[in-house]
């Protein structure tokens, strides 16, 4: 039987110094530092990715329990094809393993899985796994868990432009809302917070349009060490920010 994770009560949230009203609705995570984590231990990079998969499991559970509406994680960028073939193969093998091990639990906890990115580049087997996970969870109403795979924000924007043209959109009539609805993230809440691990402070082609008013939190923690406590610290940092959206408060 898959484990069911109850939602945190207000008191449980408080143990992490969090309050429900100050939580972001949609969190993006740039999961970085798996390679450095492995290197520090004289392990192959694939061992870092495996440890990263464990950390991911933790933050999905925490997001679900905290009642966050949407979590979007950057797992493989359009630029990551420049990595050695052995590392790419290890990453995709891990991804298959992740779905194999996690899908029952994710589904039982009401998580809805969405893959964002261009799936056409993947093997038939992986595509089938990804399709099956999305179809199986499509009616779930809990955490929207989006995995950015072969994702690049510039490619997403160009894809959106092409789909608007194909749908017959006329020059001068395209609105921000129409454009937003043509992105892979269509229908998700506005992105409130982007967390990047491992000390880097850049977007690396992640959610460029969606990040327009997101808060950024950077942590030196390498992704495999990104525990629920570190995640909660990032959420606390978000809660301390004043968001003005252009207004005078
Ligand atoms: C994981 O971290 C992110 C992925 C692209 C899967 P990295 O593999 O980029 O780790 P570092 O940056 O080399 O430490
Ligand atoms: C960004 O990490 C992509 C993912 C986390 C999947 P990278 O490690 O590929 O980014 P750069 O190359 O340091 O910008
Ligand atoms: Mg990196």
Coordinates of C-alpha atoms in Angstrom, one line a residue, residues 20 34 37 40 45 78 88 104 111 121 127 156-158 177 179 185 193 197 208 215 218 225 232 244-245:
X20 CA -0.3 29.1 5.6
X34 CA 24.3 17.0 -8.1
X37 CA 27.9 16.7 -4.5
X40 CA 33.2 16.0 -3.3
X45 CA 28.1 12.2 -11.4
X78 CA 17.5 21.8 -23.8
X88 CA 22.4 11.7 -20.2
X104 CA 1.6 4.8 -6.9
X111 CA -0.6 14.6 -7.1
X121 CA 13.3 13.8 -28.3
X127 CA 7.5 8.7 -23.7
X156 CA 8.7 27.2 -25.1
X157 CA 8.1 30.8 -26.1
X158 CA 8.8 30.0 -29.8
X177 CA -3.6 36.0 -21.5
X179 CA 0.1 34.0 -24.9
X185 CA 2.5 26.1 -17.9
X193 CA 9.1 31.7 -6.0
X197 CA 20.5 25.4 -5.2
X208 CA 11.6 33.3 -18.3
X215 CA 10.9 36.1 -6.0
X218 CA 19.4 31.2 -3.8
X225 CA 21.5 18.0 0.5
X232 CA 11.4 25.4 4.7
X244 CA 4.9 45.3 -4.6
X245 CA 4.0 44.4 -8.2

